[in-house]
Amino acid sequence: MRNLLALAAAALAGIVVLAPTASALPKVSRAGKYLYTEDGNRFFIKGIAYQTQGLIVPGPDNPLNQPSTFVDNLADAAACARDLPNLQKLGINAIRAYAANSSLNHDECMQALSSAGIYVIRDVCSYFIALNGSIDTTLPAWSTNTLDQYLRTIDAFEKYDNILAYNIGNEVITPKATQSPPFIAAAARDIRAYLNSISSSALVGYAAIDGAASFVLNEANFLACSATGSIDLFGLNNYECSEFGSENCNPAPRVWTEIPVMFSEPMTNVWSGGLAFSYFGAISKGHEFGMAVPSSDGTSVTTNADFDNPRGQVQRRHVCQRPREERVDARAAGVTPDDAACGCLANELSCVFQPPTPDYMALVGNLIGVACGLVQTAGGTCDDISSDGVKGTYGRLAMCDPTIKLSYVMSQYYELQHRVNTACSFRGNATINANAKPNLLASAAASSCIPSAAVFTPSAPPVLIPGAGAKTNTTSAGNAPGGSTTGGANCNPPVGLGKAQTKSVQGSLQRKSASP
Ligand SMILES: *[C@@H]1O[C@H](CO)[C@@H](O)[C@H](O)[C@H]1NC(C)=O
Ligand SMILES: *[C@@H]1O[C@H](CO)[C@@H](O)[C@H](O)[C@H]1NC(C)=O
Ligand SMILES: *[C@@H]1O[C@H](CO)[C@@H](O)[C@H](O)[C@H]1NC(C)=O
Ligand SMILES: *[C@@H]1O[C@H](CO)[C@@H](O)[C@H](O)[C@H]1NC(C)=O
């Protein structure tokens, strides 16, 4: 009756035998379209999403039901200790964690998981980190702020032996918004270069939204074959009833009948496991998921039928489809975001954005629209800050932080208005930069600060918030600053999503977004 459990337990035991708990977990690497451990055996991800859902405040300004707070579960040592026995009962060998605060300490959780033979698929994108957290669906960019956010997360986790993969995007590309793939490819290129530069063997993953086979296959092929940068793991957030973690079985306990299918041929010819959705409760589109409910004080946890169901043992399948030939990538991707170049420019701009409130991020998008409209009316263009992944055209500032883009456009307008003081106000959102060189035009500053085109290995960004050694407290949700300026960010945590399963092309990721 516990066939699945036995399968999972056996696999886990195999890992343990090879690598006693005192030593590091075996390295998992990708060769062709499969994952392998160092002994040459294929590695299958048998995982579960381990992420508390943040607070969702529904409303017209939150069409995707994105949570407004996030929890860094791997910073909560007590909760990890509480949950570890359950994760071990499930027989899993991996978890996926969606939201991280790189300034917190993750030692205890990560080490406990490692000792239990559990790898971590770490999302480095997070919708909650307003504006910086993810490549946006509808207004995609690959810019310094997002690159830095990703690198800070990698820096905080790279010391652990059980990092299996870093997930650089979640459901960014959708059937209706397909302009973001070149930006994801650029992110894959730069993150891969960074991982190589720090001798990391972690894999690079992407979790896709479910859709028609033609859409998903094209997407997987593009991401796996892009000449710019390709991913190792393609996860598919998939939720059909007859499959893994179906939402449509609600409210009845899920039966997990997809598990034996996913872990046998012919599925294993394609997939390398999967991640069930979800350990913690999550609500999406009226469905409820989750196997475990923590008590109000967080000290204990109660499991439900989804957990107890023998077939509910979490497993995963991941599919690795990496065509060998590097297909021609017609769409060039942008350059590597360059903090030094963008910072140089910021210092030279004549009129700069002055954030009126600490949570100014939500304002930036609106103000860029306003300022661009004014510049265009005055005969200028916003081409320098724009990018078009479909045409493969990138303005020279496309890689800069949105606040620098905004200051640039404000400066252009101010200069077009012959520097009259009133042209650098934007209702109190801008101020004249007294340190800028007199009469230097924004466009000339861009020419001197920004190299024509550069792809390079990014280096570690400065740590944002000191105190990385601080004791962590995971029960409290972090504050999420404002919302995305564009409203389409996509790396939401598992939160609100709804389903339970994922498959991947090279590894797997899972989860579904709250989006309709
Ligand atoms: C976003 O990134 C920029 C540039 O790295 C940084 O200055 C800013 O503090 C970040 N914002 C948040 C909320 O992390
Ligand atoms: C800044 O811009 C926003 C959006 O246009 C506007 O509502 C606000 O009044 C402006 N000024 C300040 C100080 O926020
Ligand atoms: C964790 O944070 C919550 C909310 O801020 C607080 O109530 C709780 O006392 C904290 N727990 C610890 C152990 O610091
Ligand atoms: C990350 O944690 C630090 C330290 O507790 C806190 O100051 C900061 O606000 C957190 N960041 C986010 C985005 O929640």
Coordinates of C-alpha atoms and ligand atoms in Angstrom, one line a residue:
M1 CA 0.0 0.0 0.0
R2 CA 2.9 2.3 0.3
N3 CA 4.4 1.6 -3.0
L4 CA 5.3 5.2 -3.7
L5 CA 6.7 5.7 -0.3
A6 CA 8.9 2.7 -0.7
L7 CA 10.1 4.1 -4.0
A8 CA 10.9 7.4 -2.6
A9 CA 12.5 6.0 0.6
A10 CA 14.6 3.7 -1.5
A11 CA 15.9 6.5 -3.6
L12 CA 16.6 8.6 -0.5
A13 CA 18.4 5.7 1.1
G14 CA 20.6 5.4 -2.0
I15 CA 21.7 9.0 -1.6
V16 CA 22.4 8.5 2.0
V17 CA 24.5 5.5 1.5
L18 CA 26.6 7.3 -1.0
A19 CA 26.9 10.4 1.1
P20 CA 26.8 9.9 4.8
T21 CA 25.2 12.8 6.5
A22 CA 28.4 14.2 7.8
S23 CA 29.6 14.9 4.2
A24 CA 28.1 17.0 1.5
L25 CA 25.2 15.8 -0.6
P26 CA 26.3 14.4 -4.0
K27 CA 26.5 17.0 -6.7
V28 CA 23.8 16.7 -9.3
S29 CA 24.6 17.8 -12.8
R30 CA 22.9 17.9 -16.1
A31 CA 24.2 16.0 -19.1
G32 CA 22.1 16.3 -22.2
K33 CA 18.5 16.2 -21.1
Y34 CA 18.9 14.3 -17.9
L35 CA 20.2 14.9 -14.4
Y36 CA 22.9 12.7 -12.9
T37 CA 24.5 12.2 -9.5
E38 CA 28.3 11.7 -9.4
D39 CA 27.9 7.9 -9.5
G40 CA 26.5 8.2 -12.9
N41 CA 22.9 7.4 -12.0
R42 CA 20.0 9.5 -13.2
F43 CA 18.7 11.8 -10.6
F44 CA 14.9 12.3 -10.2
I45 CA 13.5 15.2 -8.3
K46 CA 10.9 14.0 -5.8
G47 CA 9.9 17.2 -4.3
I48 CA 7.4 19.4 -2.8
A49 CA 6.8 23.2 -2.7
Y50 CA 7.7 24.5 0.7
Q51 CA 6.5 28.0 0.9
T52 CA 4.0 29.8 3.1
Q53 CA 1.5 31.8 1.2
G54 CA 1.7 35.5 1.7
L55 CA -1.2 37.8 2.4
I56 CA -3.4 38.3 -0.6
V57 CA -5.4 41.5 -0.7
P58 CA -7.8 41.2 -3.6
G59 CA -8.8 44.3 -5.4
P60 CA -8.8 46.0 -8.8
D61 CA -5.2 46.9 -8.4
N62 CA -4.3 43.3 -7.8
P63 CA -5.8 41.4 -10.8
L64 CA -3.4 38.5 -10.4
N65 CA -4.1 38.1 -6.7
Q66 CA -0.5 38.5 -5.9
P67 CA 0.4 38.3 -2.2
S68 CA 1.5 41.6 -0.7
T69 CA 3.7 40.0 2.0
F70 CA 6.2 37.1 1.8
V71 CA 7.7 34.6 4.2
D72 CA 11.2 33.4 3.9
N73 CA 10.6 29.9 5.1
L74 CA 14.2 28.9 5.0
A75 CA 15.0 31.5 7.6
D76 CA 12.7 30.0 10.1
A77 CA 14.8 27.4 11.9
A78 CA 12.0 26.4 14.4
A79 CA 9.5 25.8 11.6
C80 CA 12.0 23.8 9.6
A81 CA 12.7 21.6 12.6
R82 CA 9.0 21.2 13.1
D83 CA 8.4 20.2 9.5
L84 CA 11.4 18.1 8.7
P85 CA 9.9 14.9 10.1
N86 CA 6.9 15.3 7.8
L87 CA 9.1 16.0 4.8
Q88 CA 11.1 12.8 5.6
K89 CA 7.9 10.8 5.9
L90 CA 7.0 12.0 2.4
G91 CA 10.2 10.5 1.2
I92 CA 11.2 13.6 -0.8
N93 CA 14.6 14.5 -1.9
A94 CA 14.0 18.2 -2.8
I95 CA 11.9 21.2 -1.9
R96 CA 11.2 24.3 -3.8
A97 CA 11.3 27.6 -1.9
Y98 CA 10.0 30.7 -3.6
A99 CA 10.8 33.7 -1.6
A100 CA 14.1 34.7 0.1
N101 CA 15.4 37.6 2.0
S102 CA 19.1 37.5 1.5
S103 CA 19.8 39.5 4.6
L104 CA 18.5 36.7 6.9
N105 CA 20.3 33.7 8.1
H106 CA 19.4 30.4 6.6
D107 CA 22.0 28.1 8.1
E108 CA 19.9 26.0 10.4
C109 CA 17.2 25.1 7.9
M110 CA 19.6 24.5 5.0
Q111 CA 21.8 22.3 7.1
A112 CA 18.8 20.3 8.5
L113 CA 17.5 19.7 5.0
S114 CA 20.9 18.7 3.8
S115 CA 21.3 16.2 6.7
A116 CA 18.0 14.7 5.6
G117 CA 19.2 14.4 2.0
I118 CA 16.9 17.1 0.8
Y119 CA 18.1 19.4 -2.0
V120 CA 16.7 22.9 -2.5
I121 CA 15.5 24.6 -5.6
R122 CA 15.9 28.2 -4.7
D123 CA 13.9 30.8 -6.5
V124 CA 16.0 33.9 -6.9
C125 CA 13.1 35.9 -8.3
S126 CA 10.4 37.1 -6.0
Y127 CA 7.4 39.1 -6.8
F128 CA 7.4 40.5 -3.3
I129 CA 10.6 42.4 -3.7
A130 CA 8.8 45.2 -5.4
L131 CA 10.2 46.1 -8.8
N132 CA 13.5 44.3 -8.3
G133 CA 12.1 40.8 -7.8
S134 CA 11.4 39.5 -11.2
I135 CA 11.5 40.0 -14.9
D136 CA 8.1 41.5 -15.7
T137 CA 5.6 39.8 -18.0
T138 CA 4.2 42.8 -19.8
L139 CA 7.1 45.2 -19.6
P140 CA 10.1 42.9 -19.4
A141 CA 13.6 44.2 -18.7
W142 CA 16.8 42.7 -17.6
S143 CA 18.3 45.4 -15.5
T144 CA 20.7 46.1 -12.7
N145 CA 18.2 46.1 -9.9
T146 CA 16.9 42.6 -10.8
L147 CA 20.3 41.2 -11.5
D148 CA 21.5 42.4 -8.1
Q149 CA 18.6 41.0 -6.4
Y150 CA 19.2 37.6 -8.0
L151 CA 22.9 37.7 -7.2
R152 CA 22.3 38.7 -3.5
T153 CA 20.1 35.6 -3.1
I154 CA 22.7 33.4 -4.8
D155 CA 25.4 34.8 -2.5
A156 CA 23.3 34.0 0.5
F157 CA 22.7 30.4 -0.5
E158 CA 25.8 29.4 -2.4
K159 CA 27.6 28.2 0.7
Y160 CA 25.1 25.3 1.2
D161 CA 25.8 21.9 -0.3
N162 CA 22.2 21.1 -1.1
I163 CA 21.4 23.9 -3.5
L164 CA 20.2 22.0 -6.6
A165 CA 19.1 24.9 -8.7
Y166 CA 18.4 28.6 -8.8
N167 CA 15.1 29.4 -10.5
I168 CA 15.3 32.6 -12.4
G169 CA 11.7 33.1 -13.4
N170 CA 8.2 31.8 -12.7
E171 CA 5.5 32.1 -15.3
V172 CA 6.9 35.2 -16.8
I173 CA 6.1 34.2 -20.3
T174 CA 2.4 33.6 -20.9
P175 CA 0.5 32.7 -24.1
K176 CA -0.7 36.3 -24.3
A177 CA 2.5 38.0 -23.4
T178 CA 5.5 36.5 -25.2
Q179 CA 7.9 39.4 -25.3
S180 CA 10.0 38.3 -22.3
P181 CA 11.9 35.2 -23.6
P182 CA 15.0 37.2 -24.7
F183 CA 15.2 38.8 -21.3
I184 CA 15.0 35.4 -19.6
A185 CA 17.7 34.2 -21.9
A186 CA 19.9 37.2 -21.0
A187 CA 19.3 36.4 -17.3
A188 CA 20.2 32.8 -17.8
R189 CA 23.4 33.9 -19.6
D190 CA 24.5 36.3 -16.8
I191 CA 23.5 34.0 -13.9
R192 CA 25.3 31.1 -15.5
A193 CA 28.4 33.3 -16.0
Y194 CA 28.2 34.4 -12.4
L195 CA 27.8 30.8 -11.1
N196 CA 30.8 29.7 -13.2
S197 CA 32.8 32.6 -11.8
I198 CA 32.2 31.4 -8.2
S199 CA 32.7 27.8 -9.2
S200 CA 29.1 26.9 -8.4
S201 CA 27.7 23.7 -9.9
A202 CA 24.1 24.8 -9.3
L203 CA 21.7 24.4 -12.2
V204 CA 19.6 27.3 -13.7
G205 CA 15.9 26.8 -13.9
Y206 CA 12.7 28.4 -15.1
A207 CA 9.1 27.5 -14.1
A208 CA 6.6 27.8 -16.9
I209 CA 2.9 28.5 -16.8
D210 CA 0.8 25.7 -18.2
G211 CA -0.8 26.1 -21.6
A212 CA -1.4 24.5 -25.0
A213 CA 1.3 22.0 -26.0
S214 CA 2.4 24.1 -28.8
F215 CA 3.0 27.1 -26.5
V216 CA 4.8 25.1 -23.9
L217 CA 7.0 23.2 -26.4
N218 CA 8.0 26.3 -28.2
E219 CA 8.9 28.0 -24.9
A220 CA 10.8 25.0 -23.6
N221 CA 12.8 24.8 -26.9
F222 CA 13.6 28.4 -26.9
L223 CA 14.8 28.4 -23.3
A224 CA 16.7 25.3 -23.7
C225 CA 18.3 26.2 -27.0
S226 CA 18.8 30.0 -26.9
A227 CA 22.2 30.9 -28.2
T228 CA 22.2 33.8 -25.7
G229 CA 21.8 31.7 -22.6
S230 CA 19.9 28.6 -21.8
I231 CA 18.4 27.0 -18.8
D232 CA 19.1 23.6 -17.3
L233 CA 15.8 22.9 -15.8
F234 CA 12.4 23.6 -17.4
G235 CA 9.6 23.3 -14.9
L236 CA 6.0 23.2 -15.9
N237 CA 3.4 24.3 -13.4
N238 CA 0.7 21.8 -14.3
Y239 CA -2.5 21.1 -12.6
E240 CA -4.7 18.7 -14.4
C241 CA -7.0 16.5 -12.3
S242 CA -5.8 13.3 -13.7
E243 CA -2.4 14.3 -12.9
F244 CA -0.2 15.3 -10.1
G245 CA -1.7 17.5 -7.5
S246 CA -4.8 18.3 -9.3
E247 CA -6.8 21.3 -8.1
N248 CA -10.0 19.9 -9.5
C249 CA -10.1 17.1 -7.0
N250 CA -10.9 19.7 -4.4
P251 CA -12.3 19.4 -1.8
A252 CA -11.7 15.7 -1.8
P253 CA -8.2 14.6 -0.8
R254 CA -6.0 14.3 -3.7
V255 CA -5.1 10.9 -4.8
W256 CA -1.7 11.6 -6.5
T257 CA -2.2 8.9 -9.1
E258 CA 0.2 10.7 -11.4
I259 CA 3.1 9.8 -9.3
P260 CA 3.6 6.2 -10.4
V261 CA 3.2 7.3 -14.0
M262 CA 5.6 10.1 -13.7
F263 CA 8.3 7.9 -12.3
S264 CA 8.1 5.2 -14.9
E265 CA 8.6 5.0 -18.7
P266 CA 7.7 6.6 -21.0
M267 CA 7.5 9.7 -18.7
T268 CA 11.0 9.2 -17.4
N269 CA 12.3 9.4 -21.0
V270 CA 11.3 13.0 -20.8
W271 CA 10.9 14.2 -17.3
S272 CA 13.3 14.1 -14.4
G273 CA 10.8 14.3 -11.6
G274 CA 8.4 16.8 -10.2
L275 CA 7.4 18.9 -7.2
A276 CA 4.1 18.4 -5.6
F277 CA 2.1 21.5 -4.7
S278 CA 2.1 22.1 -1.8
Y279 CA 3.2 21.4 1.7
F280 CA 1.7 24.5 3.2
G281 CA -1.8 25.7 2.4
A282 CA -2.3 27.8 -0.6
I283 CA -5.5 29.2 -2.2
S284 CA -5.9 29.9 -5.8
K285 CA -8.9 30.4 -7.9
G286 CA -11.1 29.1 -5.2
H287 CA -9.1 25.9 -4.7
E288 CA -7.3 25.0 -1.7
F289 CA -4.0 23.1 -1.5
G290 CA -1.8 22.0 1.2
M291 CA -1.0 19.1 3.4
A292 CA 0.0 20.8 6.6
V293 CA -1.4 23.5 8.8
P294 CA 0.8 25.1 11.5
S295 CA -0.9 25.8 14.8
S296 CA -1.5 29.5 15.6
D297 CA 1.6 29.8 17.6
G298 CA 3.6 27.9 15.0
T299 CA 5.0 25.3 17.3
S300 CA 3.2 22.3 15.9
V301 CA 1.7 21.3 12.6
T302 CA -1.3 19.2 11.6
T303 CA -1.4 17.2 8.4
N304 CA -4.4 16.2 6.4
A305 CA -5.6 13.5 4.1
D306 CA -3.5 14.8 1.2
F307 CA -0.5 14.0 3.3
D308 CA -1.7 10.7 4.7
N309 CA -2.9 9.3 1.5
P310 CA -0.4 6.7 0.5
R311 CA -0.3 8.0 -2.9
G312 CA 0.2 11.4 -1.6
Q313 CA 3.9 10.8 -1.2
V314 CA 5.5 13.6 -3.0
Q315 CA 7.4 12.8 -6.0
R316 CA 8.4 14.8 -8.9
R317 CA 9.2 14.4 -12.4
H318 CA 11.3 16.6 -14.3
V319 CA 11.8 16.6 -17.9
C320 CA 15.0 17.6 -19.6
Q321 CA 14.7 18.4 -23.2
R322 CA 17.7 20.0 -24.3
P323 CA 18.2 19.6 -28.0
R324 CA 21.8 19.2 -28.7
E325 CA 22.1 21.6 -31.5
E326 CA 22.3 25.3 -30.6
R327 CA 19.5 26.7 -32.6
V328 CA 20.0 30.1 -34.2
D329 CA 18.5 32.6 -31.9
A330 CA 17.0 35.2 -34.1
R331 CA 16.3 37.5 -31.3
A332 CA 19.4 39.0 -29.8
A333 CA 19.2 39.6 -26.1
G334 CA 20.3 42.7 -24.3
V335 CA 23.6 43.3 -22.6
T336 CA 24.6 42.4 -19.1
P337 CA 23.2 44.9 -16.6
D338 CA 26.1 47.1 -15.5
D339 CA 25.9 48.7 -12.1
A340 CA 29.0 50.8 -12.6
A341 CA 27.9 52.3 -15.9
C342 CA 24.3 53.0 -14.7
G343 CA 25.7 54.5 -11.5
C344 CA 28.1 56.7 -13.5
L345 CA 25.2 58.0 -15.5
A346 CA 23.0 58.6 -12.5
N347 CA 25.6 61.0 -11.0
E348 CA 25.7 63.0 -14.2
L349 CA 22.0 63.5 -14.8
S350 CA 20.7 67.1 -14.6
C351 CA 17.3 66.3 -13.1
V352 CA 16.8 63.3 -10.8
F353 CA 13.9 61.4 -9.3
Q354 CA 13.4 62.2 -5.7
P355 CA 11.3 59.5 -4.1
P356 CA 8.5 61.2 -2.1
T357 CA 7.9 58.1 0.1
P358 CA 9.9 55.1 1.1
D359 CA 7.7 52.8 -0.9
Y360 CA 8.2 54.8 -4.1
M361 CA 8.6 51.8 -6.3
A362 CA 4.9 51.8 -7.4
L363 CA 5.2 55.4 -8.5
V364 CA 8.2 54.8 -10.8
G365 CA 6.3 53.1 -13.6
N366 CA 3.6 55.8 -13.6
L367 CA 6.1 58.6 -13.6
I368 CA 8.1 57.1 -16.5
G369 CA 4.9 57.1 -18.5
V370 CA 4.2 60.7 -17.6
A371 CA 7.8 61.9 -18.3
C372 CA 8.1 60.0 -21.6
G373 CA 4.8 61.5 -22.7
L374 CA 6.2 65.0 -22.0
V375 CA 9.5 64.3 -23.7
Q376 CA 7.8 63.0 -26.8
T377 CA 5.5 66.0 -26.9
A378 CA 8.6 68.2 -26.7
G379 CA 10.1 66.4 -29.7
G380 CA 12.3 63.8 -27.9
T381 CA 12.1 60.1 -27.7
C382 CA 12.2 57.4 -25.0
D383 CA 14.2 55.0 -27.2
D384 CA 17.2 55.0 -24.8
I385 CA 15.2 53.4 -22.0
S386 CA 13.1 51.1 -24.1
S387 CA 13.6 47.6 -25.1
D388 CA 11.8 45.3 -27.5
G389 CA 12.6 41.7 -27.1
V390 CA 10.6 40.7 -30.1
K391 CA 12.5 43.0 -32.5
G392 CA 15.7 42.5 -30.5
T393 CA 16.2 46.3 -30.0
Y394 CA 17.5 47.6 -26.7
G395 CA 18.0 51.2 -25.7
R396 CA 21.3 51.8 -24.1
L397 CA 19.7 52.4 -20.7
A398 CA 17.4 49.4 -20.9
M399 CA 19.7 47.5 -18.5
C400 CA 19.5 50.2 -15.8
D401 CA 17.5 50.4 -12.7
P402 CA 14.0 51.9 -13.3
T403 CA 14.7 54.8 -11.1
I404 CA 17.7 55.7 -13.3
K405 CA 15.6 55.3 -16.4
L406 CA 13.1 57.7 -14.8
S407 CA 15.8 60.3 -13.9
Y408 CA 17.2 60.1 -17.4
V409 CA 13.8 60.9 -19.0
M410 CA 13.2 63.7 -16.5
S411 CA 16.6 65.1 -17.4
Q412 CA 15.8 65.0 -21.1
Y413 CA 12.6 66.9 -20.5
Y414 CA 14.3 69.4 -18.3
E415 CA 16.9 70.0 -20.9
L416 CA 14.4 70.2 -23.7
Q417 CA 12.7 73.0 -21.7
H418 CA 16.0 74.8 -21.6
R419 CA 16.5 74.0 -17.9
V420 CA 13.8 76.1 -16.5
N421 CA 13.4 75.1 -12.8
T422 CA 9.7 74.3 -13.2
A423 CA 10.6 71.6 -15.7
C424 CA 12.4 69.6 -13.1
S425 CA 9.6 69.1 -10.6
F426 CA 7.1 66.5 -11.7
R427 CA 4.9 67.6 -8.9
G428 CA 7.6 67.3 -6.3
N429 CA 9.0 64.0 -7.6
A430 CA 12.2 65.4 -9.1
T431 CA 15.0 67.7 -8.1
I432 CA 17.8 69.4 -9.9
N433 CA 21.1 67.6 -9.5
A434 CA 23.5 70.3 -8.2
N435 CA 26.5 67.9 -8.7
A436 CA 26.0 67.3 -12.4
K437 CA 28.4 69.0 -14.8
P438 CA 26.9 72.2 -16.0
N439 CA 25.3 71.9 -19.4
L440 CA 26.1 68.2 -19.9
L441 CA 23.2 66.7 -21.7
A442 CA 21.7 63.4 -20.5
S443 CA 22.4 61.8 -23.9
A444 CA 26.0 62.9 -23.7
A445 CA 26.3 61.5 -20.2
A446 CA 24.9 58.2 -21.4
S447 CA 27.5 58.1 -24.3
S448 CA 30.4 58.6 -21.9
C449 CA 29.2 56.3 -19.1
I450 CA 27.6 53.4 -21.0
P451 CA 29.7 51.1 -23.1
S452 CA 28.3 50.4 -26.5
A453 CA 27.4 46.8 -25.9
A454 CA 28.9 44.5 -23.3
V455 CA 28.3 41.0 -22.2
F456 CA 30.4 40.2 -19.2
T457 CA 30.4 38.2 -16.0
P458 CA 28.7 40.2 -13.3
S459 CA 30.4 40.5 -9.9
A460 CA 28.7 40.3 -6.6
P461 CA 26.6 43.4 -5.8
P462 CA 27.0 45.2 -2.5
V463 CA 24.9 43.7 0.3
L464 CA 21.8 45.7 0.8
I465 CA 21.1 45.2 4.4
P466 CA 23.8 44.4 6.8
G467 CA 23.1 41.8 9.5
A468 CA 23.3 38.6 7.6
G469 CA 24.0 36.9 10.8
A470 CA 20.9 38.0 12.5
K471 CA 18.6 35.5 14.1
T472 CA 15.8 34.7 11.8
N473 CA 12.2 34.8 12.5
T474 CA 10.1 33.2 9.9
T475 CA 6.8 33.3 11.4
S476 CA 6.5 37.0 10.6
A477 CA 5.9 37.8 7.0
G478 CA 8.3 40.3 5.6
N479 CA 7.0 43.6 4.5
A480 CA 6.7 43.9 0.9
P481 CA 7.3 47.3 -0.4
G482 CA 4.7 48.6 -2.8
G483 CA 3.7 46.8 -5.9
S484 CA 5.3 46.2 -9.2
T485 CA 5.1 49.3 -11.3
T486 CA 3.8 47.3 -14.1
G487 CA 1.6 44.9 -12.3
G488 CA 2.8 41.9 -14.2
A489 CA 5.7 40.6 -12.3
N490 CA 5.8 37.0 -12.3
C491 CA 7.8 35.3 -9.8
N492 CA 5.3 34.8 -7.3
P493 CA 5.6 32.4 -4.7
P494 CA 3.7 29.4 -4.7
V495 CA 1.3 31.3 -3.1
G496 CA -1.9 31.7 -4.4
L497 CA -1.3 29.3 -6.9
G498 CA -2.9 26.5 -7.1
K499 CA -1.8 23.3 -8.0
A500 CA 0.4 20.8 -7.3
Q501 CA 2.7 19.8 -9.7
T502 CA 5.3 20.4 -11.9
K503 CA 7.3 18.8 -14.4
S504 CA 10.4 20.0 -15.9
V505 CA 12.5 19.7 -18.7
Q506 CA 15.5 19.5 -17.0
G507 CA 14.7 19.5 -13.5
S508 CA 11.6 20.6 -12.3
L509 CA 9.9 23.3 -10.7
Q510 CA 6.6 23.7 -9.7
R511 CA 3.9 25.7 -8.8
K512 CA 1.2 27.6 -10.3
S513 CA 0.5 31.2 -10.1
A514 CA -2.6 32.8 -8.8
S515 CA -3.2 34.2 -12.1
P516 CA -6.4 33.2 -13.8
Ligands
LIG1 C1 16.2 47.5 -5.7 O1 17.5 47.5 -6.2 C2 18.2 48.7 -6.1 C3 19.5 48.6 -6.9 O2 20.2 47.4 -6.6 C4 18.4 49.0 -4.6 O3 19.0 50.3 -4.5 C5 17.0 49.0 -3.9 O4 17.2 49.2 -2.6 C6 16.3 47.7 -4.2 N1 15.0 47.7 -3.6 C7 14.6 46.7 -2.7 C8 13.3 46.9 -2.2 O5 15.3 45.8 -2.5
LIG2 C1 4.5 62.4 -7.6 O1 3.9 61.8 -8.7 C2 2.6 61.2 -8.4 C3 2.1 60.5 -9.7 O2 2.1 61.4 -10.8 C4 1.7 62.2 -7.9 O3 0.5 61.6 -7.6 C5 2.3 62.9 -6.7 O4 1.4 64.0 -6.3 C6 3.6 63.5 -7.1 N1 4.2 64.2 -6.0 C7 4.5 63.6 -4.8 C8 5.2 64.5 -3.8 O5 4.3 62.5 -4.6
LIG3 C1 8.6 36.6 15.2 O1 8.0 37.8 14.6 C2 6.6 37.9 15.1 C3 6.0 39.0 14.3 O2 6.8 40.1 14.2 C4 6.6 38.2 16.6 O3 5.3 38.3 17.1 C5 7.3 37.0 17.2 O4 7.4 37.3 18.6 C6 8.7 36.8 16.7 N1 9.3 35.6 17.2 C7 10.5 35.5 17.6 C8 11.0 34.2 18.2 O5 11.3 36.5 17.6
LIG4 C1 14.8 41.4 5.0 O1 15.2 41.3 6.3 C2 15.7 42.4 6.9 C3 16.2 42.1 8.2 O2 15.2 41.5 9.0 C4 14.6 43.5 6.9 O3 15.1 44.7 7.4 C5 14.1 43.7 5.5 O4 13.0 44.6 5.5 C6 13.7 42.4 4.8 N1 13.4 42.7 3.4 C7 12.2 42.4 2.9 C8 12.1 42.8 1.5 O5 11.3 42.0 3.5

